[in-house]
């Protein structure tokens, strides 16, 4: 009976939104991070789940991927929920269940046939300090522990970066000339305090309104800017830095992602790294992403909007930033389904009111996050900016091999 209700609710929600689903906010805590307090959660709610769970420093978007936060992880943590208004009541169904039921009618036949799931999600991560130098495994290594590899990308929304946090610089890769023996020595010293692995890396200053591409196998230590992060639907990683921001990283996180029969084998940790990618002497040239207009800028301006590609170097996902000018009404067509989050402004999108809340209580619903079906995206989404002064700005995250991504 429960399954029938879920099936009916998912279809009813899609019909209610005329092909666009309204999503509820999805908050995720991290026990080893200090929140940067820039993701609009109420100041009283950053530790609402209790001190041992840690502060809430992430909000996940269009997620069908559960968060892996250890034995205290809450039910459905990390999973997005669809909101359906039934008279005076608001009911919810997991986006994961809606995708399973609606299949190609929601995410498109191309993605459903290939993945039978929504194979990406995005998030804000919002840390006061830097994260440890770490790596995400590729498909080959992740398969050894029953997971998928994880490419990801970063974009730093200007609206959420009124301050850069304690360390707005990100280390990428390994300095050219570093030997595998030198890096292995750092890993062998993981339990001896600071293993000094970032002595063999270079940090780049982070700039709001720009981004970086992070393929699997690339060591990276994200800086303290509030970051929009599209990524493949996976949570595989290993921490290679033992001390960051004066906090000790547990040794178990060094071996996270390692097959049980190779735990303690430092050669395996080196094998996970894409060495040529890490020692690339042109790291910024190859991994940095400045926004790129989807069409000629003057042509878009004349129609009342500007749209830029902001994440475009991975075939696992892509992302755009759409700005609709004050007072304008536009119809935007895309060839693929996408999730979106409002960054600025208010108005209408299809049948929905859209707005950008300044402050959100934990558990409250909003009108700032939606999922657009492939059918609605192809038909064109009508957006009206109700303000005479404030632009609408939204970020849109797409699944793999976006047909529109031709640069």
Short mmCIF file of C-alpha atoms in Angstrom, two decimals:
data_model
loop_
_atom_site.label_atom_id
_atom_site.label_comp_id
_atom_site.label_asym_id
_atom_site.label_seq_id
_atom_site.Cartn_x
_atom_site.Cartn_y
_atom_site.Cartn_z
CA UNK A 1 0.00 0.00 0.00
CA UNK A 2 2.87 2.36 0.86
CA UNK A 3 4.41 1.84 -2.59
CA UNK A 4 1.12 2.66 -4.31
CA UNK A 5 0.84 5.87 -2.31
CA UNK A 6 4.39 6.86 -3.26
CA UNK A 7 3.70 6.14 -6.92
CA UNK A 8 0.54 8.21 -6.89
CA UNK A 9 2.15 11.05 -4.97
CA UNK A 10 5.11 11.31 -7.35
CA UNK A 11 2.85 11.49 -10.40
CA UNK A 12 0.47 13.91 -8.72
CA UNK A 13 3.38 16.15 -7.77
CA UNK A 14 4.70 16.19 -11.34
CA UNK A 15 1.22 16.99 -12.66
CA UNK A 16 0.74 19.71 -10.04
CA UNK A 17 3.98 21.41 -11.07
CA UNK A 18 3.30 20.98 -14.80
CA UNK A 19 6.56 19.03 -15.13
CA UNK A 20 8.45 20.88 -12.37
CA UNK A 21 8.83 19.40 -8.88
CA UNK A 22 9.15 21.52 -5.75
CA UNK A 23 11.85 20.22 -3.38
CA UNK A 24 12.31 20.59 0.38
CA UNK A 25 15.64 21.82 1.83
CA UNK A 26 18.06 19.00 2.67
CA UNK A 27 20.51 19.83 5.46
CA UNK A 28 23.57 17.70 6.24
CA UNK A 29 25.89 17.98 9.30
CA UNK A 30 29.59 17.08 9.38
CA UNK A 31 31.16 16.20 12.72
CA UNK A 32 34.67 17.24 11.64
CA UNK A 33 33.82 20.72 10.26
CA UNK A 34 32.96 24.16 11.67
CA UNK A 35 30.08 25.79 9.77
CA UNK A 36 30.83 29.00 7.89
CA UNK A 37 27.22 30.16 8.54
CA UNK A 38 26.59 31.42 4.98
CA UNK A 39 23.89 28.99 3.78
CA UNK A 40 20.94 30.92 5.25
CA UNK A 41 20.18 28.48 8.06
CA UNK A 42 18.93 30.22 11.22
CA UNK A 43 21.79 30.91 13.70
CA UNK A 44 20.06 28.79 16.36
CA UNK A 45 19.86 25.76 14.07
CA UNK A 46 23.44 25.02 12.99
CA UNK A 47 23.80 22.53 15.86
CA UNK A 48 20.13 21.56 16.07
CA UNK A 49 20.98 17.86 15.61
CA UNK A 50 23.22 17.82 18.69
CA UNK A 51 26.87 18.50 19.37
CA UNK A 52 28.08 14.98 18.59
CA UNK A 53 26.58 15.17 15.09
CA UNK A 54 28.53 18.36 14.46
CA UNK A 55 27.38 21.55 12.81
CA UNK A 56 25.27 21.74 9.67
CA UNK A 57 27.60 23.01 6.98
CA UNK A 58 26.02 21.53 3.86
CA UNK A 59 22.76 21.76 1.93
CA UNK A 60 22.24 19.11 -0.75
CA UNK A 61 20.27 19.62 -3.98
CA UNK A 62 18.42 17.15 -6.23
CA UNK A 63 19.96 14.34 -4.22
CA UNK A 64 19.07 10.68 -4.51
CA UNK A 65 22.35 9.84 -2.73
CA UNK A 66 22.24 9.18 1.05
CA UNK A 67 24.84 10.94 3.21
CA UNK A 68 27.39 8.63 4.84
CA UNK A 69 27.94 10.16 8.27
CA UNK A 70 28.69 7.09 10.36
CA UNK A 71 26.47 5.20 12.82
CA UNK A 72 24.57 8.32 13.96
CA UNK A 73 23.40 9.22 10.43
CA UNK A 74 19.71 10.16 10.41
CA UNK A 75 17.07 8.40 8.37
CA UNK A 76 17.03 9.72 4.79
CA UNK A 77 19.91 12.09 5.57
CA UNK A 78 21.11 13.69 2.35
CA UNK A 79 18.07 12.61 0.33
CA UNK A 80 15.95 15.31 -1.33
CA UNK A 81 12.17 15.21 -0.88
CA UNK A 82 9.46 16.31 -3.30
CA UNK A 83 6.71 18.51 -1.81
CA UNK A 84 3.10 17.96 -2.93
CA UNK A 85 0.32 20.27 -1.76
CA UNK A 86 -2.88 18.32 -1.15
CA UNK A 87 -5.51 20.84 -0.15
CA UNK A 88 -4.34 22.32 3.14
CA UNK A 89 -1.75 19.57 3.67
CA UNK A 90 1.78 19.31 2.34
CA UNK A 91 2.97 15.76 1.70
CA UNK A 92 6.44 14.58 0.79
CA UNK A 93 7.98 11.74 -1.20
CA UNK A 94 11.69 11.11 -1.70
CA UNK A 95 13.06 12.29 -5.05
CA UNK A 96 14.76 8.88 -5.28
CA UNK A 97 11.34 7.19 -5.19
CA UNK A 98 9.89 9.69 -7.66
CA UNK A 99 12.72 8.93 -10.11
CA UNK A 100 12.19 5.17 -9.70
CA UNK A 101 8.48 5.55 -10.44
CA UNK A 102 8.46 8.21 -13.16
CA UNK A 103 11.68 7.12 -14.90
CA UNK A 104 12.15 8.83 -18.26
CA UNK A 105 9.08 10.99 -17.74
CA UNK A 106 11.10 12.83 -15.10
CA UNK A 107 14.81 12.53 -15.90
CA UNK A 108 14.56 11.66 -19.59
CA UNK A 109 14.80 8.31 -21.36
CA UNK A 110 18.49 8.78 -22.20
CA UNK A 111 19.61 9.05 -18.57
CA UNK A 112 17.11 6.48 -17.28
CA UNK A 113 18.16 3.82 -19.80
CA UNK A 114 21.84 4.34 -19.04
CA UNK A 115 21.73 4.77 -15.25
CA UNK A 116 18.24 3.80 -13.97
CA UNK A 117 18.73 6.60 -11.44
CA UNK A 118 19.51 10.30 -11.17
CA UNK A 119 23.31 9.96 -11.27
CA UNK A 120 24.43 13.30 -9.81
CA UNK A 121 23.61 15.81 -7.11
CA UNK A 122 24.86 19.20 -6.05
CA UNK A 123 25.41 20.87 -2.70
CA UNK A 124 26.58 23.93 -0.86
CA UNK A 125 29.46 23.18 1.45
CA UNK A 126 30.16 25.97 3.86
CA UNK A 127 33.17 25.61 6.13
CA UNK A 128 34.85 28.27 8.24
CA UNK A 129 38.23 26.61 7.68
CA UNK A 130 39.90 24.49 4.97
CA UNK A 131 39.34 20.77 4.44
CA UNK A 132 42.14 18.17 4.43
CA UNK A 133 44.06 17.29 1.27
CA UNK A 134 42.05 14.32 0.01
CA UNK A 135 41.20 12.29 -3.07
CA UNK A 136 38.11 10.76 -4.68
CA UNK A 137 38.62 7.40 -6.32
CA UNK A 138 37.98 6.72 -10.00
CA UNK A 139 35.47 4.09 -11.13
CA UNK A 140 38.12 1.36 -11.26
CA UNK A 141 39.26 1.82 -7.65
CA UNK A 142 35.80 2.63 -6.28
CA UNK A 143 34.43 -0.57 -7.81
CA UNK A 144 36.70 -2.56 -5.47
CA UNK A 145 34.56 -1.39 -2.54
CA UNK A 146 31.22 -1.50 -4.38
CA UNK A 147 31.01 2.22 -5.16
CA UNK A 148 31.22 4.57 -8.13
CA UNK A 149 34.05 6.99 -8.79
CA UNK A 150 33.51 10.64 -8.00
CA UNK A 151 34.34 13.59 -10.21
CA UNK A 152 33.20 16.95 -8.83
CA UNK A 153 33.42 20.66 -9.55
CA UNK A 154 33.34 23.92 -7.61
CA UNK A 155 31.69 27.30 -8.15
CA UNK A 156 31.80 30.14 -5.62
CA UNK A 157 28.48 32.04 -5.71
CA UNK A 158 28.99 35.77 -5.02
CA UNK A 159 25.67 35.88 -3.12
CA UNK A 160 27.00 33.50 -0.43
CA UNK A 161 30.53 34.79 -0.10
CA UNK A 162 30.33 38.08 1.74
CA UNK A 163 33.40 36.75 3.56
CA UNK A 164 35.91 34.11 2.50
CA UNK A 165 36.27 32.28 5.81
CA UNK A 166 39.62 31.53 7.45
CA UNK A 167 41.52 30.20 4.40
CA UNK A 168 40.02 31.05 0.97
CA UNK A 169 42.70 29.10 -0.92
CA UNK A 170 42.54 25.56 -2.28
CA UNK A 171 45.49 23.20 -2.71
CA UNK A 172 45.34 21.23 -5.95
CA UNK A 173 47.54 18.29 -6.87
CA UNK A 174 51.24 17.72 -6.21
CA UNK A 175 54.08 20.09 -7.09
CA UNK A 176 55.92 19.00 -10.25
CA UNK A 177 59.18 17.28 -9.34
CA UNK A 178 57.75 15.58 -6.27
CA UNK A 179 58.54 11.86 -6.17
CA UNK A 180 56.17 9.08 -5.20
CA UNK A 181 58.61 8.16 -2.43
CA UNK A 182 58.33 11.65 -0.91
CA UNK A 183 54.56 11.48 -0.97
CA UNK A 184 54.53 7.95 0.42
CA UNK A 185 56.67 9.15 3.33
CA UNK A 186 53.97 11.71 4.18
CA UNK A 187 51.35 8.97 4.24
CA UNK A 188 53.53 6.74 6.41
CA UNK A 189 53.77 9.66 8.88
CA UNK A 190 49.99 10.11 9.05
CA UNK A 191 49.75 9.11 12.73
CA UNK A 192 52.72 11.23 13.85
CA UNK A 193 51.01 14.61 13.95
CA UNK A 194 51.31 16.87 10.90
CA UNK A 195 52.38 14.76 7.93
CA UNK A 196 53.10 17.99 5.98
CA UNK A 197 51.67 16.70 2.72
CA UNK A 198 50.72 20.20 1.55
CA UNK A 199 54.46 21.03 1.52
CA UNK A 200 54.30 19.18 -1.80
CA UNK A 201 51.31 21.06 -3.23
CA UNK A 202 50.33 24.53 -4.45
CA UNK A 203 47.39 26.62 -3.22
CA UNK A 204 45.32 28.87 -5.46
CA UNK A 205 43.34 31.88 -4.27
CA UNK A 206 39.58 31.42 -4.72
CA UNK A 207 37.58 34.07 -6.56
CA UNK A 208 33.77 34.49 -6.25
CA UNK A 209 32.02 33.95 -9.58
CA UNK A 210 34.57 31.37 -10.81
CA UNK A 211 35.12 27.65 -10.33
CA UNK A 212 37.39 24.61 -10.60
CA UNK A 213 37.13 21.13 -12.10
CA UNK A 214 38.19 18.23 -9.85
CA UNK A 215 38.46 14.86 -11.63
CA UNK A 216 38.83 11.63 -9.62
CA UNK A 217 42.38 10.82 -8.63
CA UNK A 218 43.30 14.49 -8.03
CA UNK A 219 44.40 15.50 -4.53
CA UNK A 220 42.66 18.67 -3.35
CA UNK A 221 42.18 20.55 -0.09
CA UNK A 222 39.11 22.79 -0.51
CA UNK A 223 39.36 26.30 0.88
CA UNK A 224 36.92 28.11 3.13
CA UNK A 225 34.68 29.85 0.58
CA UNK A 226 31.05 28.77 0.49
CA UNK A 227 31.02 26.42 -2.49
CA UNK A 228 28.40 25.17 -4.93
CA UNK A 229 29.52 21.65 -5.81
CA UNK A 230 27.96 19.55 -8.59
CA UNK A 231 29.23 15.97 -8.45
CA UNK A 232 28.63 12.39 -9.48
CA UNK A 233 26.27 10.47 -7.16
CA UNK A 234 28.97 8.91 -4.99
CA UNK A 235 30.50 9.52 -1.55
CA UNK A 236 33.87 7.78 -1.95
CA UNK A 237 37.02 9.52 -0.61
CA UNK A 238 40.21 9.15 1.40
CA UNK A 239 41.88 11.85 3.52
CA UNK A 240 45.66 12.10 2.90
CA UNK A 241 46.38 15.04 5.25
CA UNK A 242 46.66 14.26 8.96
CA UNK A 243 46.40 17.76 10.47
CA UNK A 244 44.35 20.67 9.12
CA UNK A 245 43.48 23.91 10.87
CA UNK A 246 45.05 22.38 14.03
CA UNK A 247 42.56 19.48 13.99
CA UNK A 248 43.76 15.86 13.84
CA UNK A 249 42.19 13.71 11.11
CA UNK A 250 41.40 10.13 12.24
CA UNK A 251 43.58 7.46 10.60
CA UNK A 252 40.47 5.54 9.57
CA UNK A 253 39.76 8.30 7.03
CA UNK A 254 43.15 7.67 5.39
CA UNK A 255 42.03 4.11 4.62
CA UNK A 256 38.45 5.05 3.78
CA UNK A 257 37.80 3.66 0.31
CA UNK A 258 40.55 1.04 0.57
CA UNK A 259 39.62 -2.65 0.05
CA UNK A 260 39.89 -4.52 3.37
CA UNK A 261 42.66 -6.78 2.10
CA UNK A 262 44.87 -3.76 1.28
CA UNK A 263 44.42 -1.65 4.42
CA UNK A 264 47.92 -0.79 5.64
CA UNK A 265 49.36 -0.97 2.10
CA UNK A 266 50.71 2.51 1.33
CA UNK A 267 51.40 1.51 -2.28
CA UNK A 268 47.64 1.18 -2.72
CA UNK A 269 47.16 4.79 -1.61
CA UNK A 270 49.66 5.94 -4.24
CA UNK A 271 47.92 3.80 -6.89
CA UNK A 272 44.64 5.64 -6.27
CA UNK A 273 46.27 8.89 -7.41
CA UNK A 274 46.28 9.87 -11.07
CA UNK A 275 49.92 10.88 -10.95
CA UNK A 276 50.09 12.77 -14.25
CA UNK A 277 46.95 14.72 -13.35
CA UNK A 278 48.43 15.64 -9.96
CA UNK A 279 51.81 16.89 -11.21
CA UNK A 280 50.32 18.85 -14.13
CA UNK A 281 52.45 22.02 -14.48
CA UNK A 282 49.45 23.79 -16.04
CA UNK A 283 47.03 23.09 -13.19
CA UNK A 284 45.22 26.44 -13.34
CA UNK A 285 45.00 26.48 -17.13
CA UNK A 286 43.50 22.97 -17.21
CA UNK A 287 41.31 22.92 -14.08
CA UNK A 288 40.14 26.54 -13.55
CA UNK A 289 36.70 27.48 -14.92
CA UNK A 290 35.68 31.06 -15.71
CA UNK A 291 31.99 31.49 -16.70
CA UNK A 292 31.26 31.00 -20.41
CA UNK A 293 28.13 32.47 -22.07
CA UNK A 294 25.79 29.87 -23.57
CA UNK A 295 25.01 32.28 -26.44
CA UNK A 296 26.27 35.72 -27.54
CA UNK A 297 25.84 38.04 -24.55
CA UNK A 298 24.18 40.91 -26.43
CA UNK A 299 21.65 38.50 -27.94
CA UNK A 300 20.72 37.23 -24.48
CA UNK A 301 20.60 40.71 -22.96
CA UNK A 302 18.17 41.84 -25.64
CA UNK A 303 15.85 39.01 -24.53
CA UNK A 304 16.13 39.94 -20.84
CA UNK A 305 18.56 37.36 -19.46
CA UNK A 306 22.15 36.15 -19.31
CA UNK A 307 23.08 32.48 -18.93
CA UNK A 308 26.59 31.14 -18.37
CA UNK A 309 28.13 27.71 -18.16
CA UNK A 310 29.89 27.58 -14.78
CA UNK A 311 30.82 23.86 -14.59
CA UNK A 312 31.64 22.40 -17.98
CA UNK A 313 34.77 20.22 -17.94
CA UNK A 314 33.24 16.91 -16.80
CA UNK A 315 31.03 14.55 -18.79
CA UNK A 316 29.40 13.35 -15.51
CA UNK A 317 27.49 16.61 -14.87
CA UNK A 318 27.36 20.28 -15.83
CA UNK A 319 25.96 23.49 -14.35
CA UNK A 320 24.72 26.90 -15.47
CA UNK A 321 24.03 30.23 -13.81
CA UNK A 322 20.91 31.95 -15.14
CA UNK A 323 20.21 35.65 -14.52
CA UNK A 324 16.82 37.11 -15.46
CA UNK A 325 16.77 40.91 -15.56
CA UNK A 326 14.38 42.97 -13.38
CA UNK A 327 10.87 43.10 -14.84
CA UNK A 328 11.68 40.63 -17.63
CA UNK A 329 9.74 37.54 -18.72
CA UNK A 330 11.75 34.91 -20.57
CA UNK A 331 11.29 31.34 -21.75
CA UNK A 332 14.41 29.21 -21.32
CA UNK A 333 14.80 25.89 -23.13
CA UNK A 334 17.19 23.10 -22.17
CA UNK A 335 17.66 19.66 -23.71
CA UNK A 336 17.94 17.81 -20.40
CA UNK A 337 16.38 17.59 -16.93
CA UNK A 338 17.95 19.65 -14.16
CA UNK A 339 17.71 20.70 -10.55
CA UNK A 340 17.94 24.35 -9.57
CA UNK A 341 18.47 26.56 -6.53
CA UNK A 342 17.58 30.25 -6.25
CA UNK A 343 20.41 32.61 -5.35
CA UNK A 344 18.73 35.99 -5.70
CA UNK A 345 15.39 37.62 -6.50
CA UNK A 346 11.77 36.47 -6.71
CA UNK A 347 9.06 35.88 -9.28
CA UNK A 348 7.39 32.98 -11.12
CA UNK A 349 8.77 29.87 -12.79
CA UNK A 350 6.07 27.99 -14.63
CA UNK A 351 3.20 27.54 -12.16
CA UNK A 352 5.47 28.05 -9.14
CA UNK A 353 6.32 31.09 -7.06
CA UNK A 354 10.08 31.36 -6.70
CA UNK A 355 11.86 33.39 -4.04
CA UNK A 356 15.16 33.62 -2.22
CA UNK A 357 14.73 33.42 1.56
CA UNK A 358 17.19 35.33 3.73
CA UNK A 359 16.84 32.91 6.65
CA UNK A 360 15.53 29.35 6.91
CA UNK A 361 14.64 27.40 10.06
CA UNK A 362 15.63 23.72 10.13
CA UNK A 363 12.59 21.71 8.94
CA UNK A 364 10.89 24.67 7.24
CA UNK A 365 9.84 24.44 3.61
CA UNK A 366 10.88 27.02 1.01
CA UNK A 367 10.18 28.05 -2.57
CA UNK A 368 13.80 28.24 -3.67
CA UNK A 369 14.56 24.72 -4.94
CA UNK A 370 12.98 22.78 -7.82
CA UNK A 371 13.60 19.91 -10.21
CA UNK A 372 12.68 20.44 -13.88
CA UNK A 373 11.73 17.34 -15.87
CA UNK A 374 13.25 16.79 -19.28
CA UNK A 375 9.88 17.35 -20.95
CA UNK A 376 9.36 20.72 -19.25
CA UNK A 377 12.97 21.73 -19.97
CA UNK A 378 12.60 20.98 -23.69
CA UNK A 379 9.24 22.72 -23.93
CA UNK A 380 10.72 25.79 -22.26
CA UNK A 381 10.38 27.16 -18.73
CA UNK A 382 8.70 30.56 -18.49
CA UNK A 383 10.27 32.77 -15.82
CA UNK A 384 8.96 36.18 -14.76
CA UNK A 385 10.99 38.52 -12.58
CA UNK A 386 8.52 40.38 -10.34
CA UNK A 387 11.07 42.95 -9.14
CA UNK A 388 11.82 46.29 -10.76
CA UNK A 389 15.36 46.37 -9.34
CA UNK A 390 16.53 42.90 -8.27
CA UNK A 391 17.65 40.28 -10.82
CA UNK A 392 16.66 36.66 -10.49
CA UNK A 393 19.76 34.48 -10.25
CA UNK A 394 19.55 30.68 -10.15
CA UNK A 395 22.04 27.82 -10.42
CA UNK A 396 21.05 24.81 -12.56
CA UNK A 397 22.68 21.36 -12.22
CA UNK A 398 22.41 18.77 -15.01
CA UNK A 399 23.14 15.07 -15.33
CA UNK A 400 25.81 13.43 -17.52
CA UNK A 401 26.56 14.25 -21.16
CA UNK A 402 24.39 17.35 -21.44
CA UNK A 403 23.44 17.63 -25.15
CA UNK A 404 23.65 21.42 -24.95
CA UNK A 405 27.23 21.48 -23.67
CA UNK A 406 29.23 22.35 -26.79
CA UNK A 407 32.10 24.73 -26.06
#
